[in-house]
Structures are given as C-alpha cells and as structure tokens.
Amino acid sequence: MSLVFKAFRNALFSVGLALAVVPATAQLAQAETEVNIVEGYAVHGYDVVAYFTQDKPVVGDDRFTASHEGANYRFASAENRDLFTADPAKYAPKYGGYCAFGAAMGRKFDGDPNAWAIVDGELYLNLNKKVQARWKENIPGFIKGSENNWPLIRSIADASLEASTPEGVTIGAQ
C-alpha cells in the first residue's frame, strides 16, 4: 500500500469520524440549552411534582430520578417520580425551567426553585423573588411575551442572546 494511499485513507477516516461526532455533540448542546440544568439536574434537583401535590418546593432525592427531553429530574419519592413519568408534560416547568420573566425579555435566566407559581396548571419559575414580583404585575402579558419568544430562543445559549436578539423576539409583556 503506497504512502499516499495510507495518508488519503487516514484523512478520510478523520473526516468521517468528525462528521459522526459533530451531530451528537450538537444534539447534547441543544438539550443543555433548552432545559436549565444546574449541577446535573433540571430545576436545581427540586421535585417538580411536589409543586402540584404539596404546594411548595421540595428537594429531590438521588434515589428517585427520571429523564425527560434530555434532562434529569429528581423526586422526593417513588410515587412522585411515577406521576412524572406517566405525564411529564403536566409537571415539567415551562420554558425548560428558565425564568419566565426572562423569556418574555428574550433571555434565558436561571429559574430559582423558590420563585415559582402555578398558573393555569403550568409551573413557572423566575430568577428570584424580586423578578417574580415584577412578573406577577402582569402574568398574562408576560406569559404571552414568553410564548412568543420561546420558540425563537429555546435552542440558543443565553450568552448568544445577550450579544444579539433574534429576529421576531419581542421584549416584555404583550
């Protein structure tokens, strides 16, 4: 086998390997930007079912976990985990657990598990209690703004959103 052929074969193998790895890496990066994951868990490891069943934030337990849309969730009990796996859309927070006010502003801020609200059967998180107080001044308007913006920003990292606002994003309550 000639030296030129070996070099060509190795180059082709490298290109093929790169083409196989890039889509997998892109999918992982997209999942990480669409769901707010902190220390390996969505919602900082809080039990999303407990917001609905206990009307308060409850820290989850590593013994009770489930995955949904590329994110890992923790639960306080096996019962809560099973409720989640039966209907994850019912319990998963809106906007991937990012701040609802931030989504209305065209940004993806962290969602604080202690700054939460259930509105029309949906779990919303905000950056902190101060931001949540502002959000509560016009919940329907901010939800409308977030619903407009989320499809446009969901797959974009916040650092990119800070640098440039995507076309079609509206700022604030609608």
mmCIF file of C-alpha atoms in Angstrom:
data_model
loop_
_atom_site.group_PDB
_atom_site.id
_atom_site.type_symbol
_atom_site.label_atom_id
_atom_site.label_comp_id
_atom_site.label_asym_id
_atom_site.label_seq_id
_atom_site.Cartn_x
_atom_site.Cartn_y
_atom_site.Cartn_z
ATOM 1 C CA MET A 1 0.000 0.000 0.000
ATOM 2 C CA SER A 2 1.503 3.304 -1.034
ATOM 3 C CA LEU A 3 2.264 6.076 1.439
ATOM 4 C CA VAL A 4 -0.055 8.445 -0.442
ATOM 5 C CA PHE A 5 -2.946 5.965 -0.256
ATOM 6 C CA LYS A 6 -2.429 5.461 3.512
ATOM 7 C CA ALA A 7 -2.423 9.216 4.090
ATOM 8 C CA PHE A 8 -5.580 9.596 1.993
ATOM 9 C CA ARG A 9 -7.306 6.733 3.851
ATOM 10 C CA ASN A 10 -6.386 8.231 7.250
ATOM 11 C CA ALA A 11 -7.640 11.655 6.188
ATOM 12 C CA LEU A 12 -10.933 10.149 5.015
ATOM 13 C CA PHE A 13 -11.316 8.283 8.318
ATOM 14 C CA SER A 14 -10.712 11.508 10.269
ATOM 15 C CA VAL A 15 -13.312 13.397 8.242
ATOM 16 C CA GLY A 16 -15.846 10.576 8.688
ATOM 17 C CA LEU A 17 -15.230 10.491 12.433
ATOM 18 C CA ALA A 18 -15.649 14.254 12.696
ATOM 19 C CA LEU A 19 -18.914 14.115 10.757
ATOM 20 C CA ALA A 20 -20.229 11.417 13.107
ATOM 21 C CA VAL A 21 -19.254 13.250 16.310
ATOM 22 C CA VAL A 22 -20.446 16.766 15.427
ATOM 23 C CA PRO A 23 -24.210 15.967 15.224
ATOM 24 C CA ALA A 24 -24.135 14.085 18.547
ATOM 25 C CA THR A 25 -22.317 16.972 20.211
ATOM 26 C CA ALA A 26 -24.767 19.456 18.703
ATOM 27 C CA GLN A 27 -27.749 17.446 19.993
ATOM 28 C CA LEU A 28 -26.281 17.371 23.511
ATOM 29 C CA ALA A 29 -25.571 21.099 23.415
ATOM 30 C CA GLN A 30 -29.111 21.773 22.191
ATOM 31 C CA ALA A 31 -30.636 19.708 25.037
ATOM 32 C CA GLU A 32 -28.488 21.598 27.514
ATOM 33 C CA THR A 33 -29.676 24.970 26.218
ATOM 34 C CA GLU A 34 -33.372 24.014 26.034
ATOM 35 C CA VAL A 35 -33.564 22.840 29.645
ATOM 36 C CA ASN A 36 -31.977 24.738 32.508
ATOM 37 C CA ILE A 37 -29.667 22.130 34.043
ATOM 38 C CA VAL A 38 -27.810 23.001 37.244
ATOM 39 C CA GLU A 39 -25.405 20.501 38.822
ATOM 40 C CA GLY A 40 -26.724 17.752 36.560
ATOM 41 C CA TYR A 41 -30.435 18.240 37.238
ATOM 42 C CA ALA A 42 -33.348 20.266 35.930
ATOM 43 C CA VAL A 43 -34.904 22.705 38.439
ATOM 44 C CA HIS A 44 -31.762 22.528 40.604
ATOM 45 C CA GLY A 45 -32.776 18.995 41.626
ATOM 46 C CA TYR A 46 -36.125 20.017 43.129
ATOM 47 C CA ASP A 47 -39.144 17.717 42.796
ATOM 48 C CA VAL A 48 -41.408 19.269 40.138
ATOM 49 C CA VAL A 49 -44.376 17.103 41.137
ATOM 50 C CA ALA A 50 -44.263 18.442 44.721
ATOM 51 C CA TYR A 51 -45.175 21.932 43.488
ATOM 52 C CA PHE A 52 -48.531 20.479 42.423
ATOM 53 C CA THR A 53 -49.123 17.929 45.196
ATOM 54 C CA GLN A 54 -47.616 19.707 48.220
ATOM 55 C CA ASP A 55 -47.884 23.318 47.036
ATOM 56 C CA LYS A 56 -44.245 24.004 47.893
ATOM 57 C CA PRO A 57 -40.715 23.391 46.616
ATOM 58 C CA VAL A 58 -39.199 20.137 47.880
ATOM 59 C CA VAL A 59 -35.623 18.996 47.241
ATOM 60 C CA GLY A 60 -35.487 15.726 45.320
ATOM 61 C CA ASP A 61 -33.600 12.598 46.322
ATOM 62 C CA ASP A 62 -30.941 10.881 44.177
ATOM 63 C CA ARG A 63 -32.750 7.561 44.713
ATOM 64 C CA PHE A 64 -35.744 8.774 42.680
ATOM 65 C CA THR A 65 -34.828 10.129 39.245
ATOM 66 C CA ALA A 66 -36.249 10.227 35.737
ATOM 67 C CA SER A 67 -35.185 11.713 32.412
ATOM 68 C CA HIS A 68 -37.291 13.824 30.091
ATOM 69 C CA GLU A 69 -36.207 15.620 26.907
ATOM 70 C CA GLY A 70 -32.531 15.117 27.700
ATOM 71 C CA ALA A 71 -32.732 16.393 31.284
ATOM 72 C CA ASN A 72 -32.550 14.501 34.557
ATOM 73 C CA TYR A 73 -35.116 15.242 37.265
ATOM 74 C CA ARG A 74 -35.034 14.295 40.951
ATOM 75 C CA PHE A 75 -38.068 13.483 43.087
ATOM 76 C CA ALA A 76 -38.768 13.246 46.806
ATOM 77 C CA SER A 77 -40.479 9.866 46.415
ATOM 78 C CA ALA A 78 -41.010 6.979 44.023
ATOM 79 C CA GLU A 79 -44.672 7.987 43.835
ATOM 80 C CA ASN A 80 -43.782 11.470 42.567
ATOM 81 C CA ARG A 81 -41.301 10.014 40.076
ATOM 82 C CA ASP A 82 -44.003 7.686 38.767
ATOM 83 C CA LEU A 83 -46.512 10.538 38.436
ATOM 84 C CA PHE A 84 -43.923 12.466 36.418
ATOM 85 C CA THR A 85 -43.014 9.587 34.109
ATOM 86 C CA ALA A 86 -46.718 8.959 33.428
ATOM 87 C CA ASP A 87 -47.228 12.562 32.241
ATOM 88 C CA PRO A 88 -44.013 14.640 32.141
ATOM 89 C CA ALA A 89 -45.638 17.491 30.197
ATOM 90 C CA LYS A 90 -48.034 18.032 33.116
ATOM 91 C CA TYR A 91 -45.207 18.625 35.607
ATOM 92 C CA ALA A 92 -42.161 19.875 33.688
ATOM 93 C CA PRO A 93 -41.726 23.630 34.081
ATOM 94 C CA LYS A 94 -42.446 25.987 31.228
ATOM 95 C CA TYR A 95 -39.517 27.274 29.188
ATOM 96 C CA GLY A 96 -37.274 24.415 30.288
ATOM 97 C CA GLY A 97 -37.145 25.763 33.840
ATOM 98 C CA TYR A 98 -35.647 29.068 32.754
ATOM 99 C CA CYS A 99 -37.017 32.317 34.187
ATOM 100 C CA ALA A 100 -40.484 33.101 32.762
ATOM 101 C CA PHE A 101 -39.867 36.857 33.009
ATOM 102 C CA GLY A 102 -36.521 36.414 31.247
ATOM 103 C CA ALA A 103 -38.182 34.522 28.373
ATOM 104 C CA ALA A 104 -40.570 37.460 27.950
ATOM 105 C CA MET A 105 -37.498 39.693 27.707
ATOM 106 C CA GLY A 106 -35.914 37.418 25.090
ATOM 107 C CA ARG A 107 -33.369 35.960 27.538
ATOM 108 C CA LYS A 108 -32.711 32.692 29.370
ATOM 109 C CA PHE A 109 -32.014 33.432 33.025
ATOM 110 C CA ASP A 110 -31.732 30.769 35.709
ATOM 111 C CA GLY A 111 -35.021 29.714 37.291
ATOM 112 C CA ASP A 112 -34.992 29.757 41.106
ATOM 113 C CA PRO A 113 -36.962 26.785 42.507
ATOM 114 C CA ASN A 114 -38.140 29.050 45.340
ATOM 115 C CA ALA A 115 -39.515 31.754 42.997
ATOM 116 C CA TRP A 116 -42.325 29.747 41.456
ATOM 117 C CA ALA A 117 -46.004 29.879 40.557
ATOM 118 C CA ILE A 118 -48.558 27.553 39.046
ATOM 119 C CA VAL A 119 -50.748 29.368 36.537
ATOM 120 C CA ASP A 120 -53.480 27.522 34.636
ATOM 121 C CA GLY A 121 -51.907 24.193 35.596
ATOM 122 C CA GLU A 122 -48.403 25.132 34.399
ATOM 123 C CA LEU A 123 -45.275 25.533 36.557
ATOM 124 C CA TYR A 124 -43.344 28.774 36.049
ATOM 125 C CA LEU A 125 -40.021 29.717 37.644
ATOM 126 C CA ASN A 126 -38.415 33.141 37.872
ATOM 127 C CA LEU A 127 -34.868 34.346 38.503
ATOM 128 C CA ASN A 128 -35.604 35.373 42.093
ATOM 129 C CA LYS A 129 -38.435 36.700 44.266
ATOM 130 C CA LYS A 130 -37.845 40.310 43.163
ATOM 131 C CA VAL A 131 -38.162 39.385 39.484
ATOM 132 C CA GLN A 132 -41.159 37.216 40.317
ATOM 133 C CA ALA A 133 -42.883 40.210 41.948
ATOM 134 C CA ARG A 134 -42.407 42.154 38.692
ATOM 135 C CA TRP A 135 -43.698 39.168 36.665
ATOM 136 C CA LYS A 136 -46.798 38.947 38.880
ATOM 137 C CA GLU A 137 -47.738 42.542 37.962
ATOM 138 C CA ASN A 138 -48.851 41.277 34.533
ATOM 139 C CA ILE A 139 -48.729 37.485 34.436
ATOM 140 C CA PRO A 140 -50.920 37.101 31.306
ATOM 141 C CA GLY A 141 -48.904 39.696 29.402
ATOM 142 C CA PHE A 142 -45.550 38.218 30.373
ATOM 143 C CA ILE A 143 -46.736 34.688 29.558
ATOM 144 C CA LYS A 144 -47.865 35.915 26.135
ATOM 145 C CA GLY A 145 -44.450 37.514 25.583
ATOM 146 C CA SER A 146 -42.684 34.332 26.708
ATOM 147 C CA GLU A 147 -44.854 32.158 24.471
ATOM 148 C CA ASN A 148 -43.952 34.377 21.510
ATOM 149 C CA ASN A 149 -40.234 34.333 22.299
ATOM 150 C CA TRP A 150 -39.617 30.767 23.475
ATOM 151 C CA PRO A 151 -39.714 29.081 20.036
ATOM 152 C CA LEU A 152 -37.198 31.682 18.829
ATOM 153 C CA ILE A 153 -34.771 31.410 21.774
ATOM 154 C CA ARG A 154 -35.173 27.871 23.132
ATOM 155 C CA SER A 155 -32.129 26.448 21.303
ATOM 156 C CA ILE A 156 -29.856 29.466 21.797
ATOM 157 C CA ALA A 157 -27.470 29.862 24.738
ATOM 158 C CA ASP A 158 -28.099 32.971 26.838
ATOM 159 C CA ALA A 159 -24.621 34.349 26.105
ATOM 160 C CA SER A 160 -25.604 34.491 22.427
ATOM 161 C CA LEU A 161 -28.956 36.092 23.296
ATOM 162 C CA GLU A 162 -27.138 38.740 25.302
ATOM 163 C CA ALA A 163 -24.984 39.564 22.281
ATOM 164 C CA SER A 164 -27.778 39.592 19.698
ATOM 165 C CA THR A 165 -31.577 39.451 19.818
ATOM 166 C CA PRO A 166 -33.051 37.021 17.269
ATOM 167 C CA GLU A 167 -35.455 38.437 14.698
ATOM 168 C CA GLY A 168 -39.064 38.297 15.889
ATOM 169 C CA VAL A 169 -38.287 38.411 19.619
ATOM 170 C CA THR A 170 -40.445 40.893 21.497
ATOM 171 C CA ILE A 171 -39.328 42.482 24.752
ATOM 172 C CA GLY A 172 -41.632 42.415 27.767
ATOM 173 C CA ALA A 173 -45.307 41.795 28.346
ATOM 174 C CA GLN A 174 -47.610 41.643 25.329
#
